[in-house]
Short mmCIF file of C-alpha atoms and ligand atoms in Angstrom, two decimals:
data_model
loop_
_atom_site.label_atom_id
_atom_site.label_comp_id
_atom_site.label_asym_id
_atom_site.label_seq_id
_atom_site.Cartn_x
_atom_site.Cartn_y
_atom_site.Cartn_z
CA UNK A 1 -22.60 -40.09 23.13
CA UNK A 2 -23.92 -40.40 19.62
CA UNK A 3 -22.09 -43.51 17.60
CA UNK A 4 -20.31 -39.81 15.16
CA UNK A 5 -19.32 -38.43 18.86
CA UNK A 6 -17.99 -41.67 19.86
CA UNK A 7 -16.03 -42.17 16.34
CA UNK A 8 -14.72 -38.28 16.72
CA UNK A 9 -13.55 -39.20 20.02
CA UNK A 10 -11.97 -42.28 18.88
CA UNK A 11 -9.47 -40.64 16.94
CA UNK A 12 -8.00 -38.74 19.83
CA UNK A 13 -7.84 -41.85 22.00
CA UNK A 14 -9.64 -41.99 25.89
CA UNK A 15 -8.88 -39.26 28.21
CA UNK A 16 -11.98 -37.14 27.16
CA UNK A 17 -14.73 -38.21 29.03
CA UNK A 18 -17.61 -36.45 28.01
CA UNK A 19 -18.37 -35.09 24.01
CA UNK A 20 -17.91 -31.70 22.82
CA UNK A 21 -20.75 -28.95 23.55
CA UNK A 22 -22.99 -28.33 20.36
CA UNK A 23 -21.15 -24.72 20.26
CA UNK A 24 -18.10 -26.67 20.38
CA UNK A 25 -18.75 -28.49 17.34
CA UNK A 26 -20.65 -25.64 15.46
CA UNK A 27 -17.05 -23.03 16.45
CA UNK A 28 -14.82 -26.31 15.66
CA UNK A 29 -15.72 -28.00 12.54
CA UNK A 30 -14.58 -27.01 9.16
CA UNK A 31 -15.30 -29.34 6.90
CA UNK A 32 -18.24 -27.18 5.93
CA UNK A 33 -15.56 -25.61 3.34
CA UNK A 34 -12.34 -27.41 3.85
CA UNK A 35 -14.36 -30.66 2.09
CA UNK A 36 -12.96 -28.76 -0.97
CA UNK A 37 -9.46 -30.24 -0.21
CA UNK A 38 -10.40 -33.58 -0.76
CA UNK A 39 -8.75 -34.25 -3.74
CA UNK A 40 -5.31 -33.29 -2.12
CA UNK A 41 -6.05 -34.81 0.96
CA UNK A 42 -6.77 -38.32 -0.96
CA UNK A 43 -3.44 -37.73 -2.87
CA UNK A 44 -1.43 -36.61 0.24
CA UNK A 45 -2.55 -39.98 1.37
CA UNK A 46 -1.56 -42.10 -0.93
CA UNK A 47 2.00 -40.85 -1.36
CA UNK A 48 2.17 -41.07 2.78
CA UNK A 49 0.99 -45.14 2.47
CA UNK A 50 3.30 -45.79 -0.21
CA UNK A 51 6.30 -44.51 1.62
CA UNK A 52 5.49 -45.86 5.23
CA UNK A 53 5.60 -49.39 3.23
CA UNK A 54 8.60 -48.61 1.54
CA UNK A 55 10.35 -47.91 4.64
CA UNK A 56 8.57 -51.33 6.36
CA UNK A 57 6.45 -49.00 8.45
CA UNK A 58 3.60 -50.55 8.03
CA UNK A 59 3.04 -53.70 5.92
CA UNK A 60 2.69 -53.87 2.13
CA UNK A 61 -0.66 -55.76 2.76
CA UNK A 62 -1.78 -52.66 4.91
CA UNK A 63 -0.42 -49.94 2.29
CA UNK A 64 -2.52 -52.00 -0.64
CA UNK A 65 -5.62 -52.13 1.38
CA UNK A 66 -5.46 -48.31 2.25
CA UNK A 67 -4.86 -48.06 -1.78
CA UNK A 68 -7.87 -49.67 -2.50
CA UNK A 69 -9.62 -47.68 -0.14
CA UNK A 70 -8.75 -44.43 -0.75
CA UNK A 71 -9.52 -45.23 -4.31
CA UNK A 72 -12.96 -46.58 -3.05
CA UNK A 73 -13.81 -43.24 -0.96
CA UNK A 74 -11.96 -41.04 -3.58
CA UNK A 75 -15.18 -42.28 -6.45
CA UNK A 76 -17.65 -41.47 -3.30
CA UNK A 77 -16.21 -38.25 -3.06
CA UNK A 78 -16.70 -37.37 -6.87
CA UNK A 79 -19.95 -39.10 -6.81
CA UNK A 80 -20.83 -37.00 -4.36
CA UNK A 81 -22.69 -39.56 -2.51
CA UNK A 82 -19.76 -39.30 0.69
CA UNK A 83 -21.47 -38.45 3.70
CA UNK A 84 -19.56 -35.44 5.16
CA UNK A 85 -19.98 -35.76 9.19
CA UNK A 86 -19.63 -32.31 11.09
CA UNK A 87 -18.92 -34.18 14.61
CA UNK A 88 -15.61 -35.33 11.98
CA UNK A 89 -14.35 -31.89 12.61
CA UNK A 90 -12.30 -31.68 8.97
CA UNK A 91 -11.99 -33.18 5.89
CA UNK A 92 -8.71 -35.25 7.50
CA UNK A 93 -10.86 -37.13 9.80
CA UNK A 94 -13.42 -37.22 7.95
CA UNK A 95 -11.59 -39.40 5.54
CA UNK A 96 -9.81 -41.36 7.65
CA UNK A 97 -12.58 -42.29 9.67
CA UNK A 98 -14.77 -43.35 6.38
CA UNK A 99 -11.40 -45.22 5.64
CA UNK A 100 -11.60 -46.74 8.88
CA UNK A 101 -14.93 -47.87 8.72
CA UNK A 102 -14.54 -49.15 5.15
CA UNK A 103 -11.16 -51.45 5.41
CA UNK A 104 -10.65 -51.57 9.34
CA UNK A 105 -7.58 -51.60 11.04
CA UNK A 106 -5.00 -51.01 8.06
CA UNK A 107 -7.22 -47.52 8.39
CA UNK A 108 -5.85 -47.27 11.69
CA UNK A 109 -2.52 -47.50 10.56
CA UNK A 110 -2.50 -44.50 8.03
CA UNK A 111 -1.96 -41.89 10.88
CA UNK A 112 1.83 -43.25 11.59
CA UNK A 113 4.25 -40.82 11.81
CA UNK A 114 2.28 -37.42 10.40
CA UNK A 115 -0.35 -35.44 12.19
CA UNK A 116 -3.08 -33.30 10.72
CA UNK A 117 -0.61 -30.14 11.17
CA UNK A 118 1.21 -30.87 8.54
CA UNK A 119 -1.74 -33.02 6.80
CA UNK A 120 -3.51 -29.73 6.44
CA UNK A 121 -0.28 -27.67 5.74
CA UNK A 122 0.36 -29.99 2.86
CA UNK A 123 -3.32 -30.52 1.55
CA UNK A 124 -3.65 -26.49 1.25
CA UNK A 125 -0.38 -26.04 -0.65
CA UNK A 126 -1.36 -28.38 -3.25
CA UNK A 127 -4.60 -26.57 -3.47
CA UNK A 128 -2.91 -23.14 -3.43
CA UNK A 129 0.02 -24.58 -5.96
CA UNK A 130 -2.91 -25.45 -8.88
CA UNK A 131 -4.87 -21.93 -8.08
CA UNK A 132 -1.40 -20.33 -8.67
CA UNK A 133 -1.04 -22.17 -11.81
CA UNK A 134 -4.75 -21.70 -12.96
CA UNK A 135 -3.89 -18.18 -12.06
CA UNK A 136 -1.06 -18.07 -14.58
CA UNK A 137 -3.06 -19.28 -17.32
CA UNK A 138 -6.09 -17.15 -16.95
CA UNK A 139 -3.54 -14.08 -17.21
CA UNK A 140 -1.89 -15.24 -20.22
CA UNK A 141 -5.36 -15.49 -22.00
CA UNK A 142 -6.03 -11.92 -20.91
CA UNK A 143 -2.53 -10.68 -22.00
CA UNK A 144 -3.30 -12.55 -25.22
CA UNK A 145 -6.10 -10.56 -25.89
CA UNK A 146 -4.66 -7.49 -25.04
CA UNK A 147 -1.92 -8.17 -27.33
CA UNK A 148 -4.54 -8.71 -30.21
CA UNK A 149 -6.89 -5.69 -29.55
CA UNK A 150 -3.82 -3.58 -29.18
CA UNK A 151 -1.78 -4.78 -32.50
CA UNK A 152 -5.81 -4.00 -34.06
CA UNK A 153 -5.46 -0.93 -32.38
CA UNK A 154 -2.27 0.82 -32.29
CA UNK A 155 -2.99 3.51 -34.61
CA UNK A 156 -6.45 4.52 -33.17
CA UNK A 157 -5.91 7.77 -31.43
CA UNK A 158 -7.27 8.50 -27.94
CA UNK A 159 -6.70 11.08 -24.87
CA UNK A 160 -4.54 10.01 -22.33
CA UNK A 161 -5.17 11.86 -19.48
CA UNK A 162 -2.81 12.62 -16.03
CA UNK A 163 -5.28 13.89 -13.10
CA UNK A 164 -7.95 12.62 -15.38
CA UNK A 165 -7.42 15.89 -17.17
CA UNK A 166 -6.55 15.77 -20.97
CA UNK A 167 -2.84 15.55 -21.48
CA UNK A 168 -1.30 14.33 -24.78
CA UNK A 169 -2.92 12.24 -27.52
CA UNK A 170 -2.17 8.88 -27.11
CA UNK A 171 -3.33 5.35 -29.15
CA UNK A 172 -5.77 3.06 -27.37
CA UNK A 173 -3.21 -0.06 -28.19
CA UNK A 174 -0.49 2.11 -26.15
CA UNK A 175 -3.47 1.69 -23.48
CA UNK A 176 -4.35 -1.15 -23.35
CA UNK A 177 -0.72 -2.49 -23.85
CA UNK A 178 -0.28 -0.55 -20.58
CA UNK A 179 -2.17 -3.28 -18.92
CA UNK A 180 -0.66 -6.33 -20.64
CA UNK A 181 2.63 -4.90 -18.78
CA UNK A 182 0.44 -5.39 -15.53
CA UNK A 183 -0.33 -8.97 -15.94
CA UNK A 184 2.78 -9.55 -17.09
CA UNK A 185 4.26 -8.69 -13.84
CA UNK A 186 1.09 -10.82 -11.90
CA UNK A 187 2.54 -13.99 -14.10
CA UNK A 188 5.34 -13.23 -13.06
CA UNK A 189 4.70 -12.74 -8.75
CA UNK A 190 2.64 -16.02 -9.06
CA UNK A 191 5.22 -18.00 -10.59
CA UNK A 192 7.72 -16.48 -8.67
CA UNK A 193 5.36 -17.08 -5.38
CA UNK A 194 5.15 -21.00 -6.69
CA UNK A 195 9.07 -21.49 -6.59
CA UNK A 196 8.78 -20.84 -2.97
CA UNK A 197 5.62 -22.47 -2.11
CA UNK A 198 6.94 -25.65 -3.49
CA UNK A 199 8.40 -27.30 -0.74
CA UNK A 200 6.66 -30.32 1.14
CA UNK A 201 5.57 -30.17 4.73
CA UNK A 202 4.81 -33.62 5.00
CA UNK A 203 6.73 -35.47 7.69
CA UNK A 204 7.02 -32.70 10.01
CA UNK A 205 4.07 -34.47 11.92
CA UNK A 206 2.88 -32.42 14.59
CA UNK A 207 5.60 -30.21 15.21
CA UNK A 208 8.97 -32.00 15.89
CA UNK A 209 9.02 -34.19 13.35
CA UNK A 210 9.28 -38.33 14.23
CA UNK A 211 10.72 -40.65 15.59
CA UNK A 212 9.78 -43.54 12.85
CA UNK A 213 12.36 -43.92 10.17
CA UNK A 214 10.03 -42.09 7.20
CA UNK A 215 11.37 -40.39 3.58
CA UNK A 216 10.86 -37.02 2.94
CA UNK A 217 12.26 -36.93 0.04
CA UNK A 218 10.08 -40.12 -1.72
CA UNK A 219 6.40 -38.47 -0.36
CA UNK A 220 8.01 -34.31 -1.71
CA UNK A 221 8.86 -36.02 -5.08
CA UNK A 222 5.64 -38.17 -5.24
CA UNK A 223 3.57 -34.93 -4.72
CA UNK A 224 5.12 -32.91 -7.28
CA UNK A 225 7.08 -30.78 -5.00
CA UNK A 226 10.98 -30.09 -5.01
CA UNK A 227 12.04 -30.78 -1.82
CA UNK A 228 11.27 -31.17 1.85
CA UNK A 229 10.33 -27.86 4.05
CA UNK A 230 13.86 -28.02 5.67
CA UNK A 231 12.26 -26.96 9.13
CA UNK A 232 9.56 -29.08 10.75
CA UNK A 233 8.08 -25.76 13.39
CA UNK A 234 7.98 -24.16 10.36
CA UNK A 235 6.46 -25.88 8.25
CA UNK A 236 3.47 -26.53 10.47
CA UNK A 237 2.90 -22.55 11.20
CA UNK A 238 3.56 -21.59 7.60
CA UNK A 239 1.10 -19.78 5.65
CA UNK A 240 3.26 -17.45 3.63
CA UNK A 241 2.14 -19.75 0.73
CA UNK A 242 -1.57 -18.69 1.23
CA UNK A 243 -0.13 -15.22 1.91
CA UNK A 244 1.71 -14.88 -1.50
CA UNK A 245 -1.52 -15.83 -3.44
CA UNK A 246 -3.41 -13.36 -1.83
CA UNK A 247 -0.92 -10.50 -2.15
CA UNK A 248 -0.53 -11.45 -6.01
CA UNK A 249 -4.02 -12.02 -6.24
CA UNK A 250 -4.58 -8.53 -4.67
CA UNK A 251 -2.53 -6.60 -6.78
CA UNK A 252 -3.77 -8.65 -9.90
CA UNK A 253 -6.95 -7.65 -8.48
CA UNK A 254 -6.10 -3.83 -8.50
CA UNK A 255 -4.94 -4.29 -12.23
CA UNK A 256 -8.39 -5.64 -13.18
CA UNK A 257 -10.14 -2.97 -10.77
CA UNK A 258 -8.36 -0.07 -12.84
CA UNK A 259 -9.39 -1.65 -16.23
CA UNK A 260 -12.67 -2.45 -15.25
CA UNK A 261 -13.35 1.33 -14.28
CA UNK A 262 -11.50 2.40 -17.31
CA UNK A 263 -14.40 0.34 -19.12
CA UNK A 264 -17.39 2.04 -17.29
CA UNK A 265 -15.63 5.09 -18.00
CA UNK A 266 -15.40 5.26 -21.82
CA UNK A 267 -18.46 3.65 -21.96
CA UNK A 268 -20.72 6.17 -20.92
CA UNK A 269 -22.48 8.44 -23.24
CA UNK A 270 -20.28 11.37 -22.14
CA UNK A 271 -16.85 9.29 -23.31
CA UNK A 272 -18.34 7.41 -26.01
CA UNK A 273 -15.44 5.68 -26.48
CA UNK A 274 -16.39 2.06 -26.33
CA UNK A 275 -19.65 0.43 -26.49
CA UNK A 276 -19.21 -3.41 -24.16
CA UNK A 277 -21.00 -5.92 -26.04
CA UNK A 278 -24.85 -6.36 -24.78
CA UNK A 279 -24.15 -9.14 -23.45
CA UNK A 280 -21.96 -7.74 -20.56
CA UNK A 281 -24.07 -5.44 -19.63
CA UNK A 282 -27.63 -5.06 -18.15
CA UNK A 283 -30.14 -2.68 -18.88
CA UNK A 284 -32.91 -0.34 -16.20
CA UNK A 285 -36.56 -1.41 -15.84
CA UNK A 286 -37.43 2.65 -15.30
CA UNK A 287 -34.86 4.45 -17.99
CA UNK A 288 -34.81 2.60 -21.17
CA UNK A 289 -32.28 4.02 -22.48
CA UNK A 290 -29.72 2.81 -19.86
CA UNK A 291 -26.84 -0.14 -20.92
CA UNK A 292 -25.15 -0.27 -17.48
CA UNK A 293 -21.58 -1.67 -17.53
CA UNK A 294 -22.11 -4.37 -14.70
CA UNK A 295 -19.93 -7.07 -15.23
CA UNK A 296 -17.02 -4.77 -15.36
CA UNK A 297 -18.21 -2.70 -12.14
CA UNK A 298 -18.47 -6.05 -10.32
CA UNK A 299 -15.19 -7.00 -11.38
CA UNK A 300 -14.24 -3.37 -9.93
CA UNK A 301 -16.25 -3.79 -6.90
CA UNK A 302 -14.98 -7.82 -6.19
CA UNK A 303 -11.08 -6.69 -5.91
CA UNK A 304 -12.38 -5.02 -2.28
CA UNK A 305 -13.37 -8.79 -1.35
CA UNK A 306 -9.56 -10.61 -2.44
CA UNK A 307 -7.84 -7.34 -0.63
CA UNK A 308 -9.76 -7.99 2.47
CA UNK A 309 -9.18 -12.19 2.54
CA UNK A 310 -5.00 -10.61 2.32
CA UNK A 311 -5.61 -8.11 5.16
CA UNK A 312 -7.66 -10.85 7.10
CA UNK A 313 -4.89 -13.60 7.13
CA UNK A 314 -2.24 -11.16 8.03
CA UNK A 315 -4.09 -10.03 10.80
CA UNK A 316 -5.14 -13.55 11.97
CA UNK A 317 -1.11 -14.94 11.64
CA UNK A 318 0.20 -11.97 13.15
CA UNK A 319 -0.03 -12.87 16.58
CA UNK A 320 0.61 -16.12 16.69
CA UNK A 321 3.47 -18.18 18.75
CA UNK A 322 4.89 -21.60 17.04
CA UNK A 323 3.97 -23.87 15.88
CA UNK A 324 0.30 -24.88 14.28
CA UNK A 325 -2.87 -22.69 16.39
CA UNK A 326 -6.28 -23.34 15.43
CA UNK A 327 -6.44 -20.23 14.84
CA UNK A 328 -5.16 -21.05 11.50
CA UNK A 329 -8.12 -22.90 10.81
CA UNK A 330 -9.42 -19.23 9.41
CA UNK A 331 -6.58 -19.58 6.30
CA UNK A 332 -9.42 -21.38 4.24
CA UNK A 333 -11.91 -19.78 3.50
CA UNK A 334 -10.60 -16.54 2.32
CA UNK A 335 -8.01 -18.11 0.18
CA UNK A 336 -11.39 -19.91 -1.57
CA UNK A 337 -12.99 -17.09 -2.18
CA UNK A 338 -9.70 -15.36 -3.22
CA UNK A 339 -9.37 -17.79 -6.09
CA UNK A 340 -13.13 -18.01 -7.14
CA UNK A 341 -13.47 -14.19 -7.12
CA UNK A 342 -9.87 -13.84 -9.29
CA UNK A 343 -10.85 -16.70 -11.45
CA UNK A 344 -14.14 -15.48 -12.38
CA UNK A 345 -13.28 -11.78 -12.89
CA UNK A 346 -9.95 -12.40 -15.12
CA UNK A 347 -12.07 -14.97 -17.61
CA UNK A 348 -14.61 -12.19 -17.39
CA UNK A 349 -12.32 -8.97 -18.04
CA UNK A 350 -10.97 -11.06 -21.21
CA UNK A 351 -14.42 -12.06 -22.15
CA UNK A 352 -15.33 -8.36 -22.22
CA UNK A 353 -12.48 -6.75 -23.14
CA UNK A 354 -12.43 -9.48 -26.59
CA UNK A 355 -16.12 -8.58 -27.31
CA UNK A 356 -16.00 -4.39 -27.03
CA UNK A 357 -16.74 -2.22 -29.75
CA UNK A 358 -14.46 0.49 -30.33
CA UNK A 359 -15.71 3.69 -31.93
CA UNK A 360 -12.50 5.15 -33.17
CA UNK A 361 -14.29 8.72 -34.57
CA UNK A 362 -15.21 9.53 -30.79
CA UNK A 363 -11.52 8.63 -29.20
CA UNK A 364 -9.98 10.74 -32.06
CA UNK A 365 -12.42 13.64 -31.62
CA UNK A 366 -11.80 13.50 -28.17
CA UNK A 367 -8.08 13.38 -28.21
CA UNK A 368 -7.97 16.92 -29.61
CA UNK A 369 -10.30 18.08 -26.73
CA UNK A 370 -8.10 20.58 -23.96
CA UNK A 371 -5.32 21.70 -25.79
CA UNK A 372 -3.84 18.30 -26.17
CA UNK A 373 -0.44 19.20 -28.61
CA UNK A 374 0.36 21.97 -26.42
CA UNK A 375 3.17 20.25 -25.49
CA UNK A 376 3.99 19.68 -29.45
CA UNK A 377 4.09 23.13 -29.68
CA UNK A 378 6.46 23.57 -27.35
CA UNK A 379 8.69 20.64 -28.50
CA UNK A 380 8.90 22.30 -32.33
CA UNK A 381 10.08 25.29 -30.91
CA UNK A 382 13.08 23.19 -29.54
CA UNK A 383 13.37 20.95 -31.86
CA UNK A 384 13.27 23.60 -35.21
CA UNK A 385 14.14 26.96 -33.54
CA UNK A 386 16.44 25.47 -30.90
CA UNK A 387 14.35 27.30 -28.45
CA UNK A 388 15.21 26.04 -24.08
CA UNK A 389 12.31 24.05 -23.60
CA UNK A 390 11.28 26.02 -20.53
CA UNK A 391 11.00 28.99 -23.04
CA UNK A 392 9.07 27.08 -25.55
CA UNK A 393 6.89 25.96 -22.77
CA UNK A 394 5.87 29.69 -21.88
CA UNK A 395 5.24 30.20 -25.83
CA UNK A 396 3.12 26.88 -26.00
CA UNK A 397 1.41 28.58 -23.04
CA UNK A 398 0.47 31.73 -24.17
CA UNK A 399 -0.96 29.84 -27.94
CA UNK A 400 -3.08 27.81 -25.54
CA UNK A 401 -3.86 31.17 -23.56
CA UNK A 402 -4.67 32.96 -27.24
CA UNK A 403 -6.85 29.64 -28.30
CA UNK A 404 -8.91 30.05 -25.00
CA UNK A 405 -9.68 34.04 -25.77
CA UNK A 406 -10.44 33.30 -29.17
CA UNK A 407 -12.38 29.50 -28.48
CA UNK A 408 -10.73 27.78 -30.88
CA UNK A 409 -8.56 24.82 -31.27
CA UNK A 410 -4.59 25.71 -31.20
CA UNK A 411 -4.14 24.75 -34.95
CA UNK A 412 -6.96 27.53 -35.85
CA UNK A 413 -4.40 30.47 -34.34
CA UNK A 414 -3.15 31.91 -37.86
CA UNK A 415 0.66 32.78 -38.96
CA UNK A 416 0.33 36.44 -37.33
CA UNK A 417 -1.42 35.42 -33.86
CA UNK A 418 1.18 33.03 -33.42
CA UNK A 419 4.21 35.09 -34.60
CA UNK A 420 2.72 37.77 -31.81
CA UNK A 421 2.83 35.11 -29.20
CA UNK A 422 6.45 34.19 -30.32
CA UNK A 423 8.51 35.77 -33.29
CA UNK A 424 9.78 32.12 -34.26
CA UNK A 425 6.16 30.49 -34.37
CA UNK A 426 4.58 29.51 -37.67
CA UNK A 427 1.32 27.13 -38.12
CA UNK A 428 3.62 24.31 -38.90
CA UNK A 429 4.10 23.85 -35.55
CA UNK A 430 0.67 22.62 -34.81
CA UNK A 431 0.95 19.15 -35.27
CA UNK A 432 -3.26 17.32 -35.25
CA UNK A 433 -3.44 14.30 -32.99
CA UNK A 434 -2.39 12.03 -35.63
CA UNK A 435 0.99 13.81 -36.36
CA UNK A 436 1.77 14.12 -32.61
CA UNK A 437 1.29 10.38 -31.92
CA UNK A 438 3.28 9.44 -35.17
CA UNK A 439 5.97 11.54 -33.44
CA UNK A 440 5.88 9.84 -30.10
CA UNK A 441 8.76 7.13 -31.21
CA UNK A 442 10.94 6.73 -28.60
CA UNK A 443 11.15 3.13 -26.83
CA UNK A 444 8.08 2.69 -24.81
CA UNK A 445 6.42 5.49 -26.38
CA UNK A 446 2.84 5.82 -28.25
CA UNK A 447 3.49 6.19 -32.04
CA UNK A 448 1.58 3.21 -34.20
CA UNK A 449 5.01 1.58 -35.50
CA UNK A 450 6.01 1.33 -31.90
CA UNK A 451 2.88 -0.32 -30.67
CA UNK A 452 2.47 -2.57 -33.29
CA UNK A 453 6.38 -4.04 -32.08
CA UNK A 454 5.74 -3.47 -28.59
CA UNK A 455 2.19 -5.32 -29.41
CA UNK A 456 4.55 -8.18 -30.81
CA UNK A 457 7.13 -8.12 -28.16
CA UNK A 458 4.66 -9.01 -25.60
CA UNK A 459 3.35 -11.89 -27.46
CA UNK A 460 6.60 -13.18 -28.00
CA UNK A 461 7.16 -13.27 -23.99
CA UNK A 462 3.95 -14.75 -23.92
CA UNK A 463 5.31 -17.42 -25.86
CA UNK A 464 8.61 -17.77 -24.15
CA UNK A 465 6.57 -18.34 -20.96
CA UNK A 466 5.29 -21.61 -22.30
CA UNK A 467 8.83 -23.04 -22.26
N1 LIG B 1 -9.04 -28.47 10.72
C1 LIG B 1 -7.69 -28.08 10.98
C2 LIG B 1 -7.29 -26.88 10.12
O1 LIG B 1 -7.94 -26.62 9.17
C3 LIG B 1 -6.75 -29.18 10.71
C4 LIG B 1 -5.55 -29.24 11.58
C5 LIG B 1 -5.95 -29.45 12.97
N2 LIG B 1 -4.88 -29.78 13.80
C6 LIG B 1 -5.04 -29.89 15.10
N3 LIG B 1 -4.04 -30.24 15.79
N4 LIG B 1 -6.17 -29.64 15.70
O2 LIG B 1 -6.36 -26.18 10.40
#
């Protein structure tokens, strides 16, 4: 047995009598990724030392030596000069060991009354808790800048499109105010998601809890959390935590996908609507004339990876029987990748998204494209003639039909074509793009004056978030 073997076996006292196969080790270990949670496994530490002397579990002299050695290993660890030992399994005994080895038998002493089910269960909720938060912030930036482009922008008139086919004439602030409403509600499922994280396994030890006399209450408050988990099987074999931040982070992750698409989209030559600044994009060592949109097609393409870390966990709790299964081991490395992937692609998306050039001529020539005020037509009729709006929707039908015949745009039919198509029809019914967005007032609806508010409205919520 190597002197690491010997030290692994250590911790789980003498009735192993040989070492773990290589393959043992190489299937077992994770501290090739969970070394991330060092931080909150130094932390969970120190509140569990504290309290054990507090209740006279172990000695003050013991709890101050820990202390000083956690502090000792914690500058190692951001030194980066810790030597991480695979045989150590995880980043638990990797620390405790080094702790060990450092102050002795006080070291030995830190393991009283908890049990690296609910050391892990703890150390990943803190992680998760600060990614959740992080998570929060990063959307408010990009909801900030939405806000901004779309005050900039609420009289700058676009298509909108249903079926990707040209509807009605919309703005592009309506648009892209339509995605600050998504974020919004991603704040609000990770902050919602963090009320219900936020209670502290700790204390639940292995799974039945202990028989030593410890506080729950003093280690929950000392790590920032509002209370105890109430159940000690569960919270061992919890992971809905994990689960929440993926399922936000998925769905945040869709929000970005459809943006990011929406970006490649209008910024082809065909669209023209948007140019993404240079510096987003990349350009083709054959065609020279290609600017390809890649930073937004990554973020596009990226949401397939957090989607498949939510549909990986789910799969790999699904069959499992109380309490903690190693299985659960697996929870990690997703959730990492889950928060670098959404990290990196919502500072990107408002990186991108603050830099893009708009090229309102295009949008507005486009907007007219398709018979786009068809439907203004058909609401003049009603609104002037008092026409049923299933009428004036045959009328508006037949103008279009006319328009086609003749190809020309609706508002080039003169007085007698349109009197032919419907005795009550006159030219002032063909409202241009601009007059059929200015009409679009009702709440929620595309007309400047109501973007600019709705523009300001979200900022304000924005700001009532911060309190
Ligand atoms: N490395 C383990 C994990 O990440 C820590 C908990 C192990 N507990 C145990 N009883 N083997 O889940």
């Amino acid at each position: 047995m190597t002197k690491e073997t010997k030290a692994a076996r250590d911790l789980w006292g003498g009735h192993f009598a040989s070492g773990p196969a290589p393959l043992m080790e190489k299937i077992n270990a994770s501290i090739g990724f969970d070394k991330r949670l060092w931080p909150q496994d130094v932390r969970g530490s120190k509140a569990h030392a504290r309290m054990l002397a507090a209740r006279g579990i172990i000695s003050a002299a013991d709890r101050d030596a820990i202390l000083e050695g956690l502090a000792a290993l914690e500058a190692e660890l951001a030194a980066g000069s810790f030597v991480f030992d695979a045989q150590l399994e995880d980043i638990h005994l990797n620390i405790e060991a080094r702790l060990t080895e450092r102050i002795g038998e006080p070291g030995r002493r830190l393991h009283t009354g908890r049990s690296r089910n609910d050391q892990v269960a703890t150390d990943f909720k803190l992680f998760v808790r600060d990614a959740m938060d992080r998570a929060v912030v990063l959307l408010k930036g990009l909801v900030a800048v939405l806000a901004d482009r779309a005050e900039a922008e609420a009289a700058t008139v676009m298509p909108g499109f249903t079926h990707l086919q040209a509807a009605q004439p919309v703005t592009f602030g309506h648009h892209l105010l339509a995605y600050g409403e998504m974020f919004m509600r991603d704040v609000s499922r990770f902050a919602d998601a963090r009320l219900r994280l936020n209670e502290c396994p700790l204390g639940a030890a292995a799974l039945a809890g202990t028989s030593f006399p410890i506080d729950r209450a003093e280690t929950a408050a000392a790590l920032g959390f509002a209370r105890p988990a109430a159940n000690s099987i569960d919270a061992v074999s919890d992971r809905d935590f994990a689960l929440d931040y993926l399922a936000s982070a998925a769905i945040a992750a869709v929000h970005l996908s459809r943006l990011a698409e929406e970006l490649v989209l209008w910024s082809t030559p065909q669209f023209g609507f948007v140019r993404m600044a240079e510096a987003f994009t990349s350009g083709s060592s054959i065609m020279p004339q290609k600017r390809n949109p890649d930073a937004a097609e990554l973020v596009r393409g990226k949401s397939g990876r957090i989607i498949g870390h939510l549909q990986a966990l789910l799969v790999t709790l699904k069959g499992l029987p109380l309490a903690y299964s190693k299985d659960m081991q697996e929870d990690k490395e997703g959730v990492f990748d889950a928060v670098d992937t959404l990290e990196l692609c919502l500072e990107a998306s408002a990186a991108m998204l603050a830099t893009l050039t708009v090229d309102p001529a295009r949008m507005r020539a486009a907007a007219g494209i398709g018979y786009t005020t068809a439907t203004d037509l058909a609401d003049w009729l009603v609104r002037v003639k008092g026409a049923a709006f299933r009428d004036a929707h045959g009328s508006a039908a037949r103008a279009v039909k006319a328009a086609e015949e003749r190809a020309c745009g609706l508002h080039e039919l003169d007085a007698e074509t349109l009197r032919a198509i419907d005795p009550r029809l006159e030219p002032a019914a063909l409202l241009d793009v601009d007059a059929s967005v200015a009409s679009r007032t009702s709440l929620g609806g595309t007309a400047p004056d109501r973007v600019r508010e709705a523009a300001l409205a979200l900022r304000a919520r924005l700001g009532e978030l911060e309190q």
